[in-house]
Coordinates of C-alpha atoms and ligand atoms in Angstrom, one line a residue:
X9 CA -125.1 -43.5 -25.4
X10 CA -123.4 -46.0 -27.5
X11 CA -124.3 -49.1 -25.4
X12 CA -128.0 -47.7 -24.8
X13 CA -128.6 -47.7 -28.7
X14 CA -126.6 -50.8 -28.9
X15 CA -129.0 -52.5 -26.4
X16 CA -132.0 -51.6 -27.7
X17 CA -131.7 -53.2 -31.2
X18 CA -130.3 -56.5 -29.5
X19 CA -133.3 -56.7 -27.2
X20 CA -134.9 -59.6 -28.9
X21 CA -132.6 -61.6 -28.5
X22 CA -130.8 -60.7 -24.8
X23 CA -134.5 -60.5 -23.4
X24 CA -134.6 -64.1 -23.8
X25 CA -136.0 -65.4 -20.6
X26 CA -133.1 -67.9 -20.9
X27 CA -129.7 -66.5 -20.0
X28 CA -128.0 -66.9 -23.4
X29 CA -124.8 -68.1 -24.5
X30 CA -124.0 -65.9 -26.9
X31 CA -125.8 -62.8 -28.2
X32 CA -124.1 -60.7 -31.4
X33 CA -123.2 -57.0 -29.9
X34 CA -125.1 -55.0 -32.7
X35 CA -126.6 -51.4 -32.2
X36 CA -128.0 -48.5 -34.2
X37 CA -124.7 -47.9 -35.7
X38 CA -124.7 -51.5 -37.5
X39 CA -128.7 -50.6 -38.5
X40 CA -127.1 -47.5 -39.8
X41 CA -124.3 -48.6 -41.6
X42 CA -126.2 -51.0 -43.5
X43 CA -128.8 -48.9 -44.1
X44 CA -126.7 -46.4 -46.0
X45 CA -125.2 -49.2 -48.2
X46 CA -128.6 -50.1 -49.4
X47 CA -129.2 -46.3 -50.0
X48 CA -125.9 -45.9 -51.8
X49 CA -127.8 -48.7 -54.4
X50 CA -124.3 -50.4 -54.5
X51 CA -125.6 -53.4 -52.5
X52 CA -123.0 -56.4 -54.1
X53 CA -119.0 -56.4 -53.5
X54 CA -118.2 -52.7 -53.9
X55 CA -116.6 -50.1 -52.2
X56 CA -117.5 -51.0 -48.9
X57 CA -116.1 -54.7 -49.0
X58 CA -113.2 -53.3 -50.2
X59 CA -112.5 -50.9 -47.5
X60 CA -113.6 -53.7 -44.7
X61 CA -111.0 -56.2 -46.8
X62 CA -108.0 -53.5 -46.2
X63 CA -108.7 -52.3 -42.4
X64 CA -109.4 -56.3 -41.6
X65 CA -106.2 -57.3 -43.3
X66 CA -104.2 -54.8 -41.0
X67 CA -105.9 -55.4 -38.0
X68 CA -104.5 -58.8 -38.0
X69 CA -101.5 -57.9 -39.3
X70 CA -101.7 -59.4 -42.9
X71 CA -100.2 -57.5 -46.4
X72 CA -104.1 -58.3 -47.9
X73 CA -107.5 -59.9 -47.3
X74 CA -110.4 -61.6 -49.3
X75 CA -113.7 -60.9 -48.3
X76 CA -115.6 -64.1 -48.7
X77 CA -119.1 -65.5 -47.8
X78 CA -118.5 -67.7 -45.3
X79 CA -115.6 -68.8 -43.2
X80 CA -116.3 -72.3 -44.8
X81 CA -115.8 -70.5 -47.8
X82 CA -112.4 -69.0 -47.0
X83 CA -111.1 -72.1 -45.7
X84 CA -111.7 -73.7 -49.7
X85 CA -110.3 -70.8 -51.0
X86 CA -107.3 -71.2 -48.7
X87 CA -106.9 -74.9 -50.1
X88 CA -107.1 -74.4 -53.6
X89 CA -104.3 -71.3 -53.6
X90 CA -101.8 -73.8 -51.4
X91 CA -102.6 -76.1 -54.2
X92 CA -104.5 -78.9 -52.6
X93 CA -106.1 -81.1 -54.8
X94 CA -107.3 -85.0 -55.4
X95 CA -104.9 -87.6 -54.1
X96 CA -104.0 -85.1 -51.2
X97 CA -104.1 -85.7 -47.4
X98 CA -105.1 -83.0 -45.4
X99 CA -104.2 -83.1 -41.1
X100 CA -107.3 -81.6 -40.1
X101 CA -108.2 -81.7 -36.0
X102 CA -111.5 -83.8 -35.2
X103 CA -111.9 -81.6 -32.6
X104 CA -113.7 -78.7 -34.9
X105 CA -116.5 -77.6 -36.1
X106 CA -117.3 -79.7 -38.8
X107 CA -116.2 -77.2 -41.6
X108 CA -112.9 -77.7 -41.4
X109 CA -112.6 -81.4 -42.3
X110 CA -115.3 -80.6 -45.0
X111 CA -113.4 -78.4 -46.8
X112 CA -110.5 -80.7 -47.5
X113 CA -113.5 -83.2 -49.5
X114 CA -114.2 -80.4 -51.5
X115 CA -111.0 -80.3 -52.7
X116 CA -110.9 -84.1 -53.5
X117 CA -108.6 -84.7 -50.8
X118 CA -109.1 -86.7 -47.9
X119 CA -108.9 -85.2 -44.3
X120 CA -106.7 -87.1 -41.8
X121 CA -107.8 -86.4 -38.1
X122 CA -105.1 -85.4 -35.2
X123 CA -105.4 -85.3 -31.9
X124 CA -105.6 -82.2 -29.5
X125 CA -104.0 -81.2 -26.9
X126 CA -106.8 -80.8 -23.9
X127 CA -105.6 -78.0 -22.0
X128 CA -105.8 -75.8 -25.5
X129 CA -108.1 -78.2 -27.3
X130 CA -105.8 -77.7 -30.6
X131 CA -103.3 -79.4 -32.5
X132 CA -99.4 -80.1 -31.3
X133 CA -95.9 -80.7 -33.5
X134 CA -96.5 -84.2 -31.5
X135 CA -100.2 -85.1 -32.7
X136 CA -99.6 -83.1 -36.6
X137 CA -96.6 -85.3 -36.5
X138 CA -98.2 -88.7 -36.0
X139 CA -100.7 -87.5 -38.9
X140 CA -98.2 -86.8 -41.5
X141 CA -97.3 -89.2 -44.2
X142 CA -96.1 -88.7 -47.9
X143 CA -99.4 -87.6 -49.1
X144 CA -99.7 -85.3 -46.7
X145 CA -100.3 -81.6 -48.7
X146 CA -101.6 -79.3 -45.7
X147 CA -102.4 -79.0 -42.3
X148 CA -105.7 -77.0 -40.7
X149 CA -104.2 -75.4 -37.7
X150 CA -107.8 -74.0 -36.1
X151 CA -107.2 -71.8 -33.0
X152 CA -110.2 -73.8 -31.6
X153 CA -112.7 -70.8 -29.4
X154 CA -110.1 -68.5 -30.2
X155 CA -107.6 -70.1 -28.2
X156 CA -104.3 -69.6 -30.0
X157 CA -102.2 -72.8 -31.7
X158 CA -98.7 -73.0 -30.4
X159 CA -97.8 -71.3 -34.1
X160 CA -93.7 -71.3 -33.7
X161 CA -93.2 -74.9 -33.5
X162 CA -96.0 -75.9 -35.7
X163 CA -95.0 -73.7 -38.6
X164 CA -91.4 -75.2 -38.7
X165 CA -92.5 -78.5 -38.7
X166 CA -94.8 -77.7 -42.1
X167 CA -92.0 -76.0 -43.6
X168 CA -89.2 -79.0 -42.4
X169 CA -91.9 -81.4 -44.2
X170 CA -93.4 -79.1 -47.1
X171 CA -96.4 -78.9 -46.1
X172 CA -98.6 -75.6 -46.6
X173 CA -100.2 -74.7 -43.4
X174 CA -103.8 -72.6 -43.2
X175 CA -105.0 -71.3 -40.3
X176 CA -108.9 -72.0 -39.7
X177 CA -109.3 -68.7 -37.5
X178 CA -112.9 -68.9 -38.0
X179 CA -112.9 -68.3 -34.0
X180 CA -110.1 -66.4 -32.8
X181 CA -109.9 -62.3 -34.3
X182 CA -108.4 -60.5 -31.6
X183 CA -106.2 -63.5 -30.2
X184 CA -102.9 -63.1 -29.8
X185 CA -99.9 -64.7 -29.9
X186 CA -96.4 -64.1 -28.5
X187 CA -97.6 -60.3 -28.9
X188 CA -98.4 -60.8 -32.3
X189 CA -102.5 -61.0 -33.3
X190 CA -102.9 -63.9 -34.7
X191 CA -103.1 -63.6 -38.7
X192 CA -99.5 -62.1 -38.5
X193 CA -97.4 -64.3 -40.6
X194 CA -100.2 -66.4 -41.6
X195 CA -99.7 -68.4 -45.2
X196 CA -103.1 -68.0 -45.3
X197 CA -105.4 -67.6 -42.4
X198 CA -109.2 -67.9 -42.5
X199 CA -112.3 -65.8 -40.8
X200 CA -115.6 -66.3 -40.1
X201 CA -118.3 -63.4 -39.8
X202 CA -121.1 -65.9 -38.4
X203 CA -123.0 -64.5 -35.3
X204 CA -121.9 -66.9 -33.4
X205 CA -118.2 -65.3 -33.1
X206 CA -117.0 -62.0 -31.8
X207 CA -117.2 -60.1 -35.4
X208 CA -120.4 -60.5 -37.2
X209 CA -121.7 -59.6 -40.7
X210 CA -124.6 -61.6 -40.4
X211 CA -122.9 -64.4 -42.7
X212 CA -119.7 -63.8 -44.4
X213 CA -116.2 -64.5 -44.0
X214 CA -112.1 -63.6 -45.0
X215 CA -109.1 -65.4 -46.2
X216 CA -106.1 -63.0 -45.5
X217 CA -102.2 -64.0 -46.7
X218 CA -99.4 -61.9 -47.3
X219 CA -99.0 -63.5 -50.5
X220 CA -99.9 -60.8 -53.3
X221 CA -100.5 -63.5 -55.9
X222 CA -102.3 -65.8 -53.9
X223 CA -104.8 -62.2 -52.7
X224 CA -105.2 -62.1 -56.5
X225 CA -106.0 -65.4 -57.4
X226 CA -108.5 -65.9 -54.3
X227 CA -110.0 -62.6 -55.5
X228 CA -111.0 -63.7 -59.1
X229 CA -111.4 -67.7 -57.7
X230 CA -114.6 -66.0 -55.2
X231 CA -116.0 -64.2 -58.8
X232 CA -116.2 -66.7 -61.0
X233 CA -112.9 -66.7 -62.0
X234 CA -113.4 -63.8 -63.9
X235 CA -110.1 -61.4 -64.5
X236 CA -111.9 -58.2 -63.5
X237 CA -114.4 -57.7 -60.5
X238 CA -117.7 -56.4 -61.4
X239 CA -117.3 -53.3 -59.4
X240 CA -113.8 -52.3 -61.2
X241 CA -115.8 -52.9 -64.6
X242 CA -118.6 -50.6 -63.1
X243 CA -116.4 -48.3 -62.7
X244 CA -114.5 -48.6 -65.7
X245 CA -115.3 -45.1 -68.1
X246 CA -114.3 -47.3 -71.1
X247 CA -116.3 -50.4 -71.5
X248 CA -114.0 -53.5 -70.1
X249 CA -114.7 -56.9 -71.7
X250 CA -113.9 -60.0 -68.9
X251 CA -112.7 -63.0 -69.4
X252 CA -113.1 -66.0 -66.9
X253 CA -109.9 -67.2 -66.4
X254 CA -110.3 -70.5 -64.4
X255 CA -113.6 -72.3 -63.4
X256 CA -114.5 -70.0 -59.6
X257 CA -117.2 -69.7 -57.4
X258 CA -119.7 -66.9 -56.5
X259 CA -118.5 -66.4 -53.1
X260 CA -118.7 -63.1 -53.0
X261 CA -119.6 -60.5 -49.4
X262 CA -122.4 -57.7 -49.9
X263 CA -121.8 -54.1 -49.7
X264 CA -124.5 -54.2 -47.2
X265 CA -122.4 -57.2 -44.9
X266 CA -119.5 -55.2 -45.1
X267 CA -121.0 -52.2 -43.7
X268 CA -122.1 -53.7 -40.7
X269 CA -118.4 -55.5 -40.4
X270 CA -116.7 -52.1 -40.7
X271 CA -118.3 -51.1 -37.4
X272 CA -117.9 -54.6 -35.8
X273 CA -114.4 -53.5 -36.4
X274 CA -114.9 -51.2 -34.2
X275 CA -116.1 -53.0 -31.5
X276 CA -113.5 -55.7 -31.1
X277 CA -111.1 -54.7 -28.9
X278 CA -114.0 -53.9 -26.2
X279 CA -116.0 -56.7 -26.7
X280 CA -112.4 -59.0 -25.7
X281 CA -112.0 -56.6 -23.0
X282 CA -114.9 -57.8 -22.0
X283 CA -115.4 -61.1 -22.4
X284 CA -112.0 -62.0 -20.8
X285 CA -112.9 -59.7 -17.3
X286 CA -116.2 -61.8 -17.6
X287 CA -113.8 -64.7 -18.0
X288 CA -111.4 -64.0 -15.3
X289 CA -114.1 -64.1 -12.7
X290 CA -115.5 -67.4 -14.2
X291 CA -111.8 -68.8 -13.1
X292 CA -111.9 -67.1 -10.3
X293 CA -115.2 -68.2 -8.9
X294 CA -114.4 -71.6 -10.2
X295 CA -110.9 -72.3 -8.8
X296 CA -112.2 -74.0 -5.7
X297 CA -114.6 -76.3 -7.2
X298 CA -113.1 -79.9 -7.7
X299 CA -113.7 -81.6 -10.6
X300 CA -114.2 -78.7 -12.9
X301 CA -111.1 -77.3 -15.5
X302 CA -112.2 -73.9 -17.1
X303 CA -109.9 -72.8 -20.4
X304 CA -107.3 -70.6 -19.7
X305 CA -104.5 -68.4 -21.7
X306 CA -101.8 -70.5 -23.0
X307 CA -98.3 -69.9 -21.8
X308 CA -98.0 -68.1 -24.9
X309 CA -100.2 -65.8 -26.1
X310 CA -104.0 -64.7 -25.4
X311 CA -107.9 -65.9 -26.3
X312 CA -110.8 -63.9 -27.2
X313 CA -112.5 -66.2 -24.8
X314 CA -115.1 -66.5 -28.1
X315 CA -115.7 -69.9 -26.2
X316 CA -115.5 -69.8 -22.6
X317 CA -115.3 -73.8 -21.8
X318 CA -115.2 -75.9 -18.6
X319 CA -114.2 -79.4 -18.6
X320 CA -115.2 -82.0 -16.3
X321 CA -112.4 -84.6 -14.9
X322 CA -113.5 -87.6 -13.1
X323 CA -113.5 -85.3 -9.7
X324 CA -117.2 -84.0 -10.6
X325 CA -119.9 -85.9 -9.1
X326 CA -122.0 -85.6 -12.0
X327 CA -121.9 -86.2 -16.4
X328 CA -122.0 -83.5 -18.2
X329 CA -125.0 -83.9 -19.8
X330 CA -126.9 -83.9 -16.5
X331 CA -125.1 -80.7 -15.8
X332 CA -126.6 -79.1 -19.1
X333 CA -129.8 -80.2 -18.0
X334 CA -129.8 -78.6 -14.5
X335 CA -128.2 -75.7 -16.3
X336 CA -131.3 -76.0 -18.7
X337 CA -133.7 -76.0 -15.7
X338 CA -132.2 -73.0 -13.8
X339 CA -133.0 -71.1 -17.1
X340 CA -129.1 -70.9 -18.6
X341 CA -128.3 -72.0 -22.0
X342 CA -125.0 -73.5 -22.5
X343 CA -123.6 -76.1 -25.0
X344 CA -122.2 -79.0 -25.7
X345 CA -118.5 -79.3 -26.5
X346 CA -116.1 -78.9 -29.4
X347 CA -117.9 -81.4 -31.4
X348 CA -115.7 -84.6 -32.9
X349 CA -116.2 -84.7 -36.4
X350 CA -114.6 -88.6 -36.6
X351 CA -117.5 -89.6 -34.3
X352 CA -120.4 -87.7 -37.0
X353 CA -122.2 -90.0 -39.4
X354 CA -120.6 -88.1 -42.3
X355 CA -116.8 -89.7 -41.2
X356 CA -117.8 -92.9 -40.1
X357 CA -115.9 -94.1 -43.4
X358 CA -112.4 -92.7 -42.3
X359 CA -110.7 -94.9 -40.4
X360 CA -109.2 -92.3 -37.6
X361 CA -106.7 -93.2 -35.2
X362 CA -107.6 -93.2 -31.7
X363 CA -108.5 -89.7 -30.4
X364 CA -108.6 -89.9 -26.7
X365 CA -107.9 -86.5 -25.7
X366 CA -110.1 -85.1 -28.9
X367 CA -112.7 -87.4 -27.2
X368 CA -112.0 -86.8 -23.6
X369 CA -112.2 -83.2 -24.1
X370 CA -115.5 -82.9 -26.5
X371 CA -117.6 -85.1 -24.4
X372 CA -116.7 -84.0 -21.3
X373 CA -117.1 -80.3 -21.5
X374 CA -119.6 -77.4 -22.0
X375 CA -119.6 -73.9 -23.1
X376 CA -120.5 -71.3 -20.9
X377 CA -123.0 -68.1 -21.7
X378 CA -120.3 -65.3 -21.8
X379 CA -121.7 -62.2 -24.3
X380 CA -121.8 -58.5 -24.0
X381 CA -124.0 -56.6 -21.5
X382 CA -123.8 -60.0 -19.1
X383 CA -124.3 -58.9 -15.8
X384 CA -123.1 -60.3 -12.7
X385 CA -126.5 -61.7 -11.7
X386 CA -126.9 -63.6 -14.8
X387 CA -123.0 -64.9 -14.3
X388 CA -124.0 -66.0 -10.2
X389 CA -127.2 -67.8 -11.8
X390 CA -124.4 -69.7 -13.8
X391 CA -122.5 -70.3 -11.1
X392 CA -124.7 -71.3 -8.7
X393 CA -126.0 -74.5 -10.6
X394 CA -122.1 -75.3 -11.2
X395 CA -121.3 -74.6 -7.4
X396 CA -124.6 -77.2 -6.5
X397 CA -123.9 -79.4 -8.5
X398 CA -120.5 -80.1 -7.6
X399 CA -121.9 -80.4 -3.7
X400 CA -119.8 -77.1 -3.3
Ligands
LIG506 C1 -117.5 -71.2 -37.4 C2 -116.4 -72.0 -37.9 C3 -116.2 -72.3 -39.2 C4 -117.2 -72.0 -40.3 O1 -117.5 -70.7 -40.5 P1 -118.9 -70.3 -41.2 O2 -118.8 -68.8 -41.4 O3 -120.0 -70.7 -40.4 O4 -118.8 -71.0 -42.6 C5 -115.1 -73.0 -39.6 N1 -114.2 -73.4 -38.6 C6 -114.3 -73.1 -37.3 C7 -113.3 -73.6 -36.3 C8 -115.5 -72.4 -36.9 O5 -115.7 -72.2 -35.6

């Protein structure tokens, strides 16, 4: 009944004639949800926000989280409780969406690329390592498409060198690693609610740390900086007089977001469920063809398969962007790679280091349609212009 509803409301989007690569699993519960918020007439942070905040939070195993709106704005957030600031280095992966080096600019500090790791497209101790220097304040560890970061040895290199570590987790709720979801023993680890990853609120994010301070201080930073929220003062019987207490930001999630993220919430565990049995018979299917390297698990823990990637070694008979083409032609949208930021307009002014594997990786790969309801028609369309084109 559930998935009938939940069809329906999606329909303008999954009836594309194009075979998407990504379409947001929202039903007549979401509709619902939200529409009740607006009925409440508490449509700004309220009630809802925080009840999403606390059953987020424990979902991925963190004391507290932050509702924000963006997972851009999280990740600021994140920098300015670890105290980055002007003057500051920040080792950022090129290999991101662009977001994540952004953030350490508005800071004042200057991002310093590392290279990946292409099997996992994320940072290593080896690449953060080449990166650090005396300035160095933070690392972004992104789990890049929700693939976890090897977090053990990466978090006792930071603390060796005293450097704060957040997690840019924009991609990867509902990853795991060594058992544990990711967000478990986070400093701070930031979420994105975009549509283009596996929870959506439309737009909105969360910066979640077990840090109670740090919770505090994010909480009046995304408010203005104001020492009570407006809803507490709303709900204040006496009247409460704020103060601001440092210069913040409206960053602030709706009521209205938060009820359509409470029954995302939900959803997660089956949309994964999904997405890696669609997964698993990409890899299987695709085993045989030369040429052609489809992410996988890491050793260590689990993706969300948010992005389902192939890359193309020197093996395939044809470039990549003649694959997207004939892709394109057969009617299947897919993407690009993990961008490079270093090789965006906007960086051309930082010198990076050479980035092979960051390069190797983001020009020769492309992201596959994987997204609830995908049938196995749709997924042999895919494969079929992979298997021809390889001369399969
Ligand atoms: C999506 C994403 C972001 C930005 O999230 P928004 O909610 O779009 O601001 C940051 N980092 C990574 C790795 C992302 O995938």
């Amino acid at each position: 009944m559930s998935v009938v509803a939940n069809t329906a409301v999606a329909t303008e989007i999954a009836d594309l004639p194009k075979i998407p690569v990504m379409v947001p699993w929202l039903g007549e519960e979401e509709a619902e949800a939200a529409a009740s918020a607006v009925r409440s007439g508490w449509v700004a942070q309220g009630p809802r926000v925080a009840e999403f905040e606390r059953a987020f939070a424990a979902q991925v195993g963190a004391a507290h989280g932050v509702a924000v709106s963006s997972g851009t704005t999280a990740l600021h957030l994140g920098l300015v409780v670890l105290g980055v600031g002007a003057g500051d280095e920040v080792v950022v992966p090129s290999l991101s969406f662009i977001a994540t080096a952004n953030v350490a600019r508005y800071v004042g500090a200057t991002p310093v690329f590392a290279d990946i790791d292409e099997a996992t497209g994320n940072l290593t101790p080896k690449t953060i390592e080449a990166a650090l220097t005396p300035r160095t304040r933070a690392v972004i560890l992104v789990h890049q498409g929700g693939v976890p970061a090897d977090l053990e040895p990466i978090r006792e290199l930071c603390r060796q060198r005293d450097v704060a570590l957040l997690e840019d987790a924009a991609c990867a709720a509902g990853s795991r690693y060594r058992g544990l979801p990711v967000g478990a023993g986070a400093q701070v680890a930031a979420w994105s609610f975009h549509p283009r990853k596996l929870l959506t609120t439309g737009e909105g994010g969360m910066v979640t740390t077990d840090d109670p301070e740090w919770a505090t201080r994010m909480r009046r930073l995304r408010e203005h900086g104001m020492n009570v929220s407006a809803a507490d003062r709303h709900a204040s019987a006496k009247p409460v007089l704020e103060a601001y207490l440092e210069t913040g930001f409206n960053y602030r999630m709706t009521d209205i977001q938060a009820a359509v993220g409470l029954v995302q919430l939900t959803k997660l565990a089956a949309t994964i469920t999904e997405r890696r049995e669609l997964a698993a018979r990409y890899q299987r299917e695709l085993a045989g063809v030369p040429g052609l390297v489809p992410v996988a698990d890491p050793g260590y823990g689990e993706t969300n398969y948010q992005s389902f990637w192939v890359r193309l070694t020197e093996a395939f008979p044809v470039s990549r962007d003649e694959l997207l083409d004939r892709l394109s032609e057969a009617g299947v949208s897919a993407r690009r790679g993990i961008m490079a930021a270093h090789l965006e307009p906007a960086y051309a002014d930082v010198q990076a280091p050479a980035l092979p594997a960051t390069e190797a990786l983001s020009l020769n790969s492309l992201i596959l349609p994987v997204f609830h309801g995908m049938t196995a028609g749709q997924q042999d369309r895919v494969l079929a212009v992979l298997k021809a084109a390889a001369g399969a």
